[in-house]
């Protein structure tokens, strides 16, 4: 510790250079923290089935394959399942394909029961919705986005479902009310949602009648979620529609994973960033030691051994990298809630930040050891001769 | 004559650069008694700085024996020399060689980092050394805020702070004006006379050499007899 003031003063010998180097390392570790946290979430999921209070049952082989609506009764009968609703992907846009609308055909009672802690809907709007067959409840953000008002008639174009009556892909809804999100973490995910009656959809669609994309279950005791998931899947084992039941968070991850190999993308980006950082910081350290050769020679003259001088340079590199890494990781920790919103409620764990400290130490050693060896091997006479 | 603090016997120093080898010191024998202030003079390339480096334990001889403060330096390893330098010798350079990012006080404390003294004791000792050289009022100033003479006093305080038996000075006034040079030389004289420090000083300046108790002249790697210098 007694050498810390010396190392600290040396670090700030060239303030501008140190600040820029710190900033580049901070940004690299901010990126590391954010990307690693996302990768951690994708590779670890919610930590397994145990502890989840919401489960999702999909077709065992693909979420694009539907399940019979009749499965609902069997799932409901499983002791411990307190609420079940279902979901069918409608795939809609408004006027142009870029205007995605997350339209969901819902069974009002079961859907609102399942999402009771997530949505804010006024009694008036709910009553109006219940009594209007073509009615739709629209998220306030979506209303604002397209300038819709209650009372408007909104045509949506489904990319999947043709109508039985005329084969058209266009479905028209009457906006009878709005809803908002209770949980800010879910606000982004719900911001493009439009809810409409499942009966209208099921009766109106040209095909697929009596099928759903998946079932969503809420259970009484999260501690028993693993057993319940197994129990539900056992109900449909060896049937033509075998199921896979998993926590809702893991399902979200599975869904997002369709985008690509998240782990590969994350590590490719980080690899490029740290490869560049290695050269940048390494060059800074080399240059810093090169400029200080006479000063290092003076330290040796005063009696600092080769090992002590080597240690001082490595310590300087460690101090620079670890401080910057801690700042970068702290910033990424602070940014986790924002990332969580962007990832539609995926659970992010600060545990993913811990390896960052190890990465900082390795980085410090890689960039610090070569100049430190040079400093340690410094010949006092030659080094001082440059100043004489 | 008192016991020698510096004793050299048949010391040679040869530098090899590629295929060329240069004999800088040739069979040099010298005794410097404890408490003496010696000025080493001679033309450039005469070997005086090489001799100073050997006496200060910064370099090792090609052959011969060097004993300083009772220790055979030619038998010490690099680590052993580092340890010996920390305990027995203080260096003063022509260009002060202070750490630019540290205050005068922190510069003076540097050699004490190698001791077991507490931070408080290091500070006290550094301030005492700065007081001794008459520059305690500049303790919080960095080297670029000091004049040449002041910076050299700080360098002398750094050389003194660990209470070495020997001070090795390489052209300590070479970068100073006459007035500052005389002040620094006077200070070295006081350290020698009143504090018993043995001093070996390399200088080109005959006036600076007059402050020393004895002048040694070198040429072509050998010490000259007093008579041959006068001639």
XYZ file of C-alpha atoms in Angstrom:
619
model
C 0.000 0.000 0.000
C 2.885 2.391 0.691
C 3.679 2.422 -3.030
C 0.119 3.384 -3.980
C 0.689 7.192 -3.925
C 3.730 6.724 -6.179
C 1.814 4.466 -8.592
C -1.183 6.799 -8.555
C 0.971 9.864 -9.240
C 2.737 8.025 -12.064
C -0.584 7.052 -13.578
C -1.608 10.709 -13.774
C 1.727 11.886 -15.133
C 0.036 12.590 -18.483
C -3.510 13.456 -17.477
C -5.068 13.719 -20.941
C -3.655 10.396 -22.090
C -4.730 8.670 -18.882
C -8.260 10.100 -19.136
C -8.652 8.943 -22.738
C -7.267 5.504 -21.930
C -9.578 5.248 -18.918
C -12.551 6.275 -21.048
C -11.808 3.651 -23.689
C -11.485 0.928 -21.042
C -14.630 2.169 -19.243
C -16.656 2.045 -22.477
C -15.294 -1.414 -23.290
C -16.339 -2.724 -19.866
C -19.708 -0.964 -20.043
C -20.275 -2.875 -23.265
C -18.903 -6.040 -21.653
C -21.277 -5.676 -18.714
C -24.341 -5.124 -20.865
C -23.611 -7.819 -23.433
C -22.459 -10.402 -20.902
C -25.587 -9.816 -18.833
C -27.755 -10.390 -21.886
C -25.739 -13.464 -22.864
C -25.953 -14.733 -19.276
C -29.732 -14.301 -19.369
C -29.941 -16.196 -22.647
C -27.650 -19.020 -21.580
C -28.948 -19.411 -18.008
C -32.590 -18.517 -18.504
C -34.499 -17.848 -15.313
C -32.449 -20.385 -13.408
C -34.619 -23.376 -14.226
C -38.274 -24.233 -13.793
C -38.109 -24.084 -10.006
C -39.314 -20.758 -8.586
C -41.401 -19.667 -11.579
C -45.028 -18.776 -10.937
C -45.924 -18.561 -14.621
C -45.490 -21.432 -17.032
C -46.018 -21.714 -20.765
C -46.950 -24.910 -22.561
C -46.037 -25.109 -26.230
C -45.792 -27.858 -28.799
C -42.783 -29.973 -27.813
C -41.080 -29.622 -31.208
C -41.732 -26.019 -32.266
C -43.575 -22.971 -31.070
C -44.859 -22.575 -34.635
C -46.850 -25.811 -34.311
C -50.261 -25.347 -32.706
C -51.925 -27.257 -29.862
C -55.561 -28.431 -29.647
C -57.784 -26.057 -27.692
C -59.181 -29.143 -25.994
C -55.943 -29.495 -24.003
C -57.163 -26.565 -21.910
C -59.470 -28.676 -19.735
C -56.737 -31.203 -18.922
C -54.271 -28.474 -18.004
C -56.889 -26.775 -15.827
C -57.444 -30.036 -13.988
C -53.834 -30.231 -12.770
C -53.882 -29.454 -9.016
C -51.835 -26.322 -8.324
C -52.685 -24.601 -11.613
C -54.782 -21.590 -10.615
C -55.242 -19.808 -13.938
C -54.906 -20.808 -17.580
C -55.285 -18.725 -20.679
C -54.128 -19.234 -24.237
C -52.417 -17.377 -26.983
C -52.528 -17.472 -30.758
C -50.136 -15.489 -32.913
C -52.184 -13.135 -35.082
C -49.338 -11.332 -36.860
C -50.817 -7.973 -37.874
C -49.846 -4.574 -39.192
C -51.622 -1.276 -39.667
C -51.689 0.127 -43.225
C -48.013 -0.717 -43.962
C -45.987 -3.794 -43.064
C -43.543 -1.675 -41.034
C -46.416 -0.680 -38.688
C -46.417 -3.844 -36.565
C -49.344 -4.260 -34.194
C -49.167 -6.995 -31.579
C -52.846 -7.968 -31.892
C -53.849 -10.723 -29.474
C -57.138 -12.602 -29.613
C -58.009 -13.056 -25.920
C -60.525 -14.885 -23.822
C -61.386 -11.896 -21.661
C -61.883 -13.587 -18.308
C -58.941 -15.979 -18.392
C -56.581 -13.474 -20.013
C -57.293 -10.737 -17.482
C -57.084 -13.231 -14.643
C -53.679 -14.401 -15.832
C -52.385 -10.827 -16.389
C -54.217 -9.260 -13.442
C -51.047 -7.779 -11.926
C -49.812 -6.367 -15.204
C -52.579 -4.298 -16.779
C -54.467 -1.155 -15.885
C -57.962 -1.078 -17.470
C -60.813 1.101 -16.312
C -64.102 -0.593 -15.398
C -65.911 1.542 -17.950
C -63.594 0.464 -20.794
C -63.802 -3.166 -19.703
C -67.577 -3.046 -19.623
C -67.685 -1.437 -23.075
C -65.286 -4.047 -24.416
C -67.270 -6.954 -22.993
C -70.432 -5.764 -24.689
C -68.858 -5.068 -28.118
C -68.119 -8.165 -30.219
C -65.750 -6.331 -32.591
C -64.320 -4.265 -29.753
C -60.611 -3.812 -29.084
C -58.621 -2.573 -26.085
C -55.490 -0.760 -27.218
C -52.350 0.085 -25.289
C -52.109 3.842 -24.652
C -48.672 3.952 -26.322
C -50.075 2.407 -29.505
C -53.044 4.815 -29.455
C -50.598 7.705 -29.274
C -48.320 6.244 -31.945
C -51.026 6.120 -34.616
C -53.176 8.952 -33.282
C -56.122 6.611 -32.661
C -59.087 7.635 -30.518
C -61.734 5.639 -28.699
C -64.566 5.123 -31.186
C -62.259 4.734 -34.163
C -62.690 1.767 -36.491
C -59.250 0.284 -37.151
C -58.446 -2.133 -40.009
C -55.549 -4.527 -39.343
C -53.935 -6.767 -41.923
C -53.073 -10.242 -40.633
C -50.124 -11.959 -42.264
C -51.595 -15.393 -41.444
C -55.305 -15.504 -40.889
C -57.785 -15.219 -43.721
C -61.451 -14.665 -42.867
C -64.010 -17.369 -43.436
C -66.587 -14.956 -44.832
C -64.551 -13.546 -47.740
C -61.004 -14.926 -47.563
C -59.723 -11.473 -46.719
C -56.671 -10.928 -44.507
C -58.094 -7.622 -43.281
C -59.827 -7.562 -39.913
C -61.591 -4.494 -38.588
C -61.926 -3.606 -34.904
C -63.735 -0.906 -32.961
C -61.569 0.765 -30.368
C -63.689 0.824 -27.217
C -61.049 1.485 -24.568
C -57.411 1.565 -23.618
C -55.082 -0.133 -21.174
C -51.696 0.661 -19.674
C -48.892 -1.342 -18.064
C -48.552 -1.611 -14.286
C -44.987 -2.907 -14.472
C -42.534 -0.481 -16.192
C -40.383 -3.496 -17.133
C -43.261 -4.802 -19.263
C -44.243 -1.432 -20.733
C -42.056 -1.824 -23.823
C -43.317 -5.351 -24.458
C -46.939 -4.247 -24.161
C -46.599 -0.948 -25.985
C -47.747 -2.315 -29.347
C -50.520 -4.567 -28.040
C -54.139 -4.572 -29.158
C -56.483 -7.022 -27.447
C -59.619 -8.340 -29.152
C -62.162 -11.133 -28.617
C -60.973 -14.697 -29.168
C -64.521 -15.743 -30.109
C -64.538 -13.259 -32.989
C -61.178 -14.563 -34.154
C -61.894 -18.291 -33.794
C -65.273 -18.073 -35.466
C -64.048 -15.756 -38.182
C -60.840 -17.501 -39.234
C -60.785 -19.693 -42.297
C -58.598 -22.450 -40.842
C -57.020 -23.653 -37.643
C -60.262 -23.522 -35.737
C -59.987 -25.081 -32.301
C -56.233 -24.670 -32.061
C -53.998 -22.291 -30.116
C -50.298 -21.414 -30.324
C -49.708 -22.096 -26.639
C -51.213 -22.142 -23.141
C -50.150 -19.885 -20.289
C -50.522 -21.137 -16.716
C -50.247 -19.359 -13.381
C -49.540 -21.685 -10.460
C -50.173 -21.423 -6.744
C -46.751 -22.492 -5.439
C -43.662 -21.499 -7.444
C -41.641 -24.062 -5.469
C -43.622 -26.798 -7.175
C -43.253 -25.394 -10.688
C -40.854 -28.096 -11.863
C -43.172 -30.865 -10.749
C -46.183 -29.143 -12.283
C -44.380 -28.639 -15.596
C -43.561 -32.351 -15.670
C -47.127 -33.191 -14.716
C -48.583 -31.076 -17.537
C -46.227 -32.549 -20.138
C -47.018 -36.049 -18.873
C -50.669 -35.449 -19.733
C -49.825 -35.251 -23.421
C -46.938 -37.700 -23.601
C -47.179 -40.059 -26.584
C -50.053 -38.025 -28.038
C -49.919 -36.467 -31.498
C -49.336 -33.100 -29.829
C -46.700 -33.595 -27.159
C -45.979 -30.509 -25.091
C -43.069 -28.675 -23.545
C -43.793 -26.646 -20.411
C -41.274 -24.050 -19.261
C -41.134 -20.846 -17.195
C -42.507 -17.794 -18.979
C -39.114 -16.047 -18.866
C -37.371 -18.982 -20.505
C -40.063 -19.014 -23.151
C -39.337 -15.340 -23.884
C -35.672 -16.214 -24.249
C -36.488 -19.102 -26.575
C -38.570 -16.725 -28.604
C -35.793 -14.107 -28.776
C -33.197 -16.748 -29.590
C -34.882 -17.144 -32.950
C -33.080 -13.919 -33.857
C -29.776 -15.835 -33.992
C -26.952 -17.217 -31.878
C -26.918 -14.501 -29.230
C -23.854 -15.950 -27.476
C -21.829 -15.948 -30.688
C -22.848 -12.393 -31.554
C -22.062 -11.162 -28.030
C -18.657 -12.815 -27.911
C -17.764 -11.752 -31.436
C -18.464 -8.120 -30.562
C -16.596 -8.363 -27.252
C -13.696 -10.146 -28.940
C -13.322 -7.323 -31.448
C -13.630 -4.667 -28.744
C -11.058 -6.226 -26.427
C -8.663 -7.053 -29.263
C -8.643 -3.360 -30.160
C -8.442 -2.374 -26.504
C -5.439 -4.629 -26.063
C -3.492 -2.696 -28.675
C -4.701 0.677 -27.446
C -3.926 0.112 -23.773
C -0.797 -1.878 -24.550
C 0.528 0.949 -26.688
C -0.281 3.478 -23.960
C 1.565 1.448 -21.347
C 4.581 0.912 -23.608
C 4.710 4.599 -24.446
C 4.299 5.571 -20.812
C 7.204 3.355 -19.735
C 9.359 4.496 -22.673
C 8.906 8.127 -21.621
C 9.810 7.309 -18.017
C 12.967 5.319 -18.600
C 15.215 7.914 -16.880
C 12.791 8.096 -13.940
C 12.700 4.327 -13.614
C 16.495 4.346 -13.731
C 16.518 6.857 -10.885
C 14.291 4.557 -8.824
C 16.775 1.756 -9.435
C 19.620 4.063 -8.489
C 17.869 4.783 -5.186
C 17.821 1.053 -4.460
C 14.569 -0.200 -6.003
C 15.333 -3.724 -7.226
C 14.507 -5.017 -10.722
C 11.558 -6.930 -9.246
C 10.192 -3.849 -7.449
C 10.327 -1.733 -10.596
C 8.661 -4.532 -12.551
C 6.005 -4.782 -9.855
C 5.369 -1.018 -9.901
C 4.668 -1.031 -13.654
C 2.371 -4.056 -13.410
C 0.580 -2.471 -10.459
C 0.093 0.686 -12.514
C -1.440 -1.342 -15.340
C -3.677 -3.200 -12.862
C -4.797 0.029 -11.237
C -5.668 1.581 -14.598
C -7.559 -1.438 -15.933
C -9.324 -2.462 -12.720
C -10.514 1.065 -11.847
C -11.810 1.601 -15.390
C -13.399 -1.853 -15.414
C -15.158 -1.217 -12.091
C -16.525 2.092 -13.374
C -17.627 0.473 -16.653
C -19.256 -2.464 -14.879
C -20.956 -0.133 -12.374
C -22.383 1.873 -15.273
C -23.617 -1.297 -16.949
C -25.200 -2.374 -13.638
C -26.962 0.982 -13.462
C -28.158 0.493 -17.040
C -29.625 -2.978 -16.396
C -33.195 -1.723 -15.822
C -33.117 0.038 -19.198
C -31.776 -3.082 -20.938
C -34.428 -5.132 -19.187
C -37.147 -2.944 -20.679
C -35.530 -3.252 -24.107
C -35.466 -7.030 -23.763
C -39.134 -7.197 -22.938
C -38.812 -8.186 -19.324
C -36.047 -10.772 -19.629
C -34.553 -11.250 -16.146
C -30.970 -9.908 -16.026
C -28.523 -10.984 -13.353
C -25.680 -8.817 -12.000
C -23.795 -12.113 -11.502
C -22.788 -11.817 -15.158
C -20.648 -8.790 -14.232
C -18.322 -10.717 -11.906
C -16.142 -12.243 -14.669
C -15.490 -8.652 -15.789
C -13.065 -8.212 -12.883
C -11.142 -11.277 -14.046
C -11.096 -9.954 -17.612
C -9.740 -6.616 -16.312
C -6.929 -8.383 -14.436
C -6.013 -10.478 -17.480
C -6.097 -7.372 -19.688
C -3.879 -5.508 -17.196
C -1.367 -8.346 -17.135
C -1.254 -8.720 -20.916
C -0.695 -5.001 -21.481
C 1.412 -4.493 -18.352
C 3.869 -7.365 -18.399
C 5.853 -6.468 -21.576
C 6.637 -2.865 -20.494
C 7.162 -4.085 -16.919
C 9.760 -6.611 -18.100
C 11.447 -3.866 -20.054
C 11.461 -1.621 -16.983
C 12.740 -4.439 -14.777
C 15.623 -5.225 -17.135
C 16.535 -1.567 -17.534
C 20.276 -0.878 -17.400
C 20.770 2.084 -15.079
C 23.899 3.366 -16.791
C 22.371 3.317 -20.283
C 19.101 4.827 -19.077
C 20.774 7.650 -17.158
C 23.197 8.284 -20.030
C 20.218 9.397 -22.121
C 19.632 12.259 -19.695
C 23.265 13.185 -19.057
C 44.845 8.573 7.675
C 41.450 7.147 8.712
C 39.991 3.878 7.441
C 39.105 4.141 3.721
C 35.400 4.261 2.877
C 36.247 3.575 -0.759
C 38.981 1.144 -1.734
C 39.713 0.094 -5.325
C 42.391 -2.428 -6.248
C 43.479 -2.959 -9.878
C 40.033 -2.133 -11.173
C 39.456 -2.381 -14.878
C 36.287 -1.661 -16.807
C 35.843 -2.695 -20.394
C 32.764 -1.911 -22.456
C 31.978 -4.168 -25.380
C 29.794 -2.744 -28.133
C 29.334 -5.293 -30.901
C 32.820 -6.281 -32.094
C 34.447 -3.270 -30.449
C 35.736 -3.260 -26.909
C 36.844 -0.117 -25.094
C 38.967 -0.136 -21.958
C 37.595 2.739 -19.889
C 39.465 2.050 -16.660
C 42.820 0.295 -16.591
C 44.149 -1.197 -13.377
C 42.973 1.635 -11.195
C 43.863 1.624 -7.496
C 42.457 4.236 -5.128
C 41.671 4.798 -1.457
C 39.293 7.481 -0.202
C 39.320 7.901 3.577
C 36.083 8.107 5.485
C 34.821 11.672 5.850
C 36.718 12.997 2.853
C 35.296 15.257 0.131
C 36.959 14.289 -3.125
C 36.572 15.970 -6.507
C 37.199 13.822 -9.565
C 38.268 15.877 -12.567
C 39.347 15.149 -16.045
C 38.454 15.584 -19.697
C 35.418 13.947 -21.259
C 36.000 10.248 -21.794
C 38.648 10.056 -19.090
C 36.577 7.529 -17.142
C 35.542 9.640 -14.177
C 31.806 8.954 -14.480
C 32.536 5.242 -14.950
C 34.606 5.323 -11.778
C 31.789 7.140 -9.971
C 29.275 4.527 -11.163
C 31.501 1.734 -9.834
C 31.932 3.458 -6.474
C 28.165 4.046 -6.268
C 27.364 0.400 -7.057
C 25.552 1.257 -10.291
C 27.969 -0.822 -12.342
C 30.365 -3.682 -11.754
C 34.036 -3.842 -12.742
C 35.398 -6.143 -15.417
C 38.142 -7.116 -12.962
C 39.617 -5.939 -9.691
C 38.222 -5.354 -6.239
C 35.942 -2.546 -5.085
C 35.173 -2.174 -1.406
C 32.837 0.618 -0.319
C 31.622 1.089 3.243
C 33.084 -2.298 4.110
C 31.288 -4.201 1.357
C 32.951 -5.895 -1.632
C 30.754 -4.528 -4.442
C 32.365 -6.640 -7.167
C 30.983 -9.734 -5.454
C 27.369 -8.565 -5.151
C 24.520 -9.591 -7.444
C 22.209 -7.046 -9.080
C 19.721 -7.461 -6.238
C 22.482 -7.240 -3.649
C 23.740 -4.005 -5.194
C 20.206 -2.539 -5.130
C 19.922 -3.327 -1.436
C 23.388 -1.976 -0.736
C 22.711 1.279 -2.608
C 19.488 1.807 -0.661
C 21.394 1.585 2.616
C 24.774 3.124 1.966
C 24.846 5.634 -0.840
C 23.059 8.791 -1.912
C 23.170 10.060 -5.489
C 23.099 13.616 -6.806
C 22.872 14.084 -10.572
C 23.575 16.993 -12.893
C 19.942 17.272 -14.003
C 18.501 16.554 -10.520
C 16.444 13.595 -11.811
C 13.449 14.371 -9.625
C 10.095 12.732 -10.327
C 8.108 15.485 -12.093
C 4.709 14.319 -10.812
C 5.733 14.265 -7.133
C 6.161 17.192 -4.746
C 9.583 17.958 -3.318
C 8.621 16.202 -0.088
C 7.373 13.081 -1.891
C 10.544 13.026 -3.981
C 12.624 13.081 -0.831
C 10.510 10.312 0.674
C 11.236 7.932 -2.243
C 14.312 6.200 -0.735
C 12.379 5.765 2.528
C 9.763 3.641 0.747
C 12.377 0.899 0.861
C 12.533 1.094 4.656
C 10.046 -0.051 7.274
C 9.272 3.508 8.377
C 5.612 4.500 8.706
C 4.093 7.145 6.437
C 4.282 9.650 9.274
C 7.937 8.911 9.972
C 8.758 9.131 6.277
C 7.158 12.556 6.108
C 8.980 13.754 9.243
C 12.338 12.548 7.943
C 11.749 14.061 4.511
C 10.894 17.429 6.035
C 13.982 17.208 8.246
C 16.166 16.580 5.173
C 14.514 19.464 3.318
C 15.118 21.689 6.350
C 18.754 20.627 6.437
C 19.274 21.772 2.842
C 17.287 24.961 3.503
C 14.274 24.359 1.324
C 11.540 23.136 3.665
C 9.297 26.005 2.558
C 9.122 24.460 -0.942
C 8.133 21.006 0.308
C 4.742 21.052 -1.413
C 6.065 22.315 -4.724
C 6.626 20.120 -7.754
C 9.984 20.165 -9.574
C 8.694 22.388 -12.396
C 7.854 25.017 -9.775
C 11.431 25.127 -8.472
C 14.544 26.894 -9.757
C 17.558 24.799 -10.736
C 19.315 25.515 -7.464
C 16.204 24.630 -5.466
C 15.684 21.416 -7.442
C 19.280 20.396 -6.802
C 18.810 21.017 -3.074
C 15.773 18.748 -3.160
C 17.910 16.143 -4.930
C 20.547 16.490 -2.203
C 17.862 16.109 0.459
C 16.705 12.916 -1.301
C 20.305 11.662 -1.327
C 20.636 12.402 2.382
C 17.310 11.292 3.768
C 18.230 7.633 4.324
C 21.411 8.783 6.106
C 23.918 7.171 3.699
C 27.613 6.884 4.509
C 28.621 8.123 1.084
C 27.323 10.801 -1.285
C 28.084 10.338 -4.964
C 27.637 13.494 -7.027
C 27.881 13.569 -10.815
C 28.398 17.151 -12.025
C 25.996 18.471 -9.363
C 26.510 22.079 -10.480
C 26.761 21.465 -14.219
C 23.293 22.837 -14.890
C 23.405 25.765 -12.454
C 24.461 29.412 -12.615
C 27.507 30.443 -10.604
C 25.566 31.701 -7.593
C 23.357 28.615 -7.330
C 26.366 26.380 -7.974
C 28.295 27.994 -5.138
C 25.296 27.601 -2.819
C 25.015 23.911 -3.633
C 28.762 23.358 -3.248
C 28.728 25.209 0.039
C 25.932 22.940 1.172
C 27.955 19.857 0.213
C 30.878 21.299 2.149
C 28.691 21.674 5.250
C 27.398 18.125 4.879
C 30.976 16.893 4.682
C 32.422 19.064 7.433
C 29.569 19.234 9.935
C 27.748 15.968 9.264
C 30.695 13.749 8.395
C 29.412 12.659 5.015
C 32.007 11.241 2.659
C 31.541 12.781 -0.779
C 32.869 11.834 -4.187
C 32.051 14.464 -6.792
C 32.727 14.429 -10.518
C 33.114 17.898 -12.002
C 34.556 19.717 -14.987
C 34.543 22.973 -13.107
C 37.842 23.847 -11.365
C 36.013 26.330 -9.123
C 33.652 23.606 -7.985
C 36.572 21.288 -7.340
C 38.067 23.891 -4.994
C 35.257 23.183 -2.531
C 36.524 19.601 -2.159
C 39.200 18.592 0.285
C 41.145 16.694 -2.356
C 41.189 16.764 -6.140
C 41.866 13.669 -8.221
C 42.577 13.976 -11.911
C 41.924 11.294 -14.451
C 42.921 10.821 -18.042
C 42.495 7.848 -20.365
C 41.155 5.630 -17.627
C 43.897 6.222 -15.108
C 44.486 8.513 -12.151
C 47.191 11.095 -12.685
C 49.806 11.971 -10.126
C 49.427 15.442 -8.617
C 52.640 16.568 -10.295
C 51.657 15.467 -13.735
C 48.456 17.540 -13.518
C 50.354 20.681 -12.629
C 52.733 20.062 -15.527
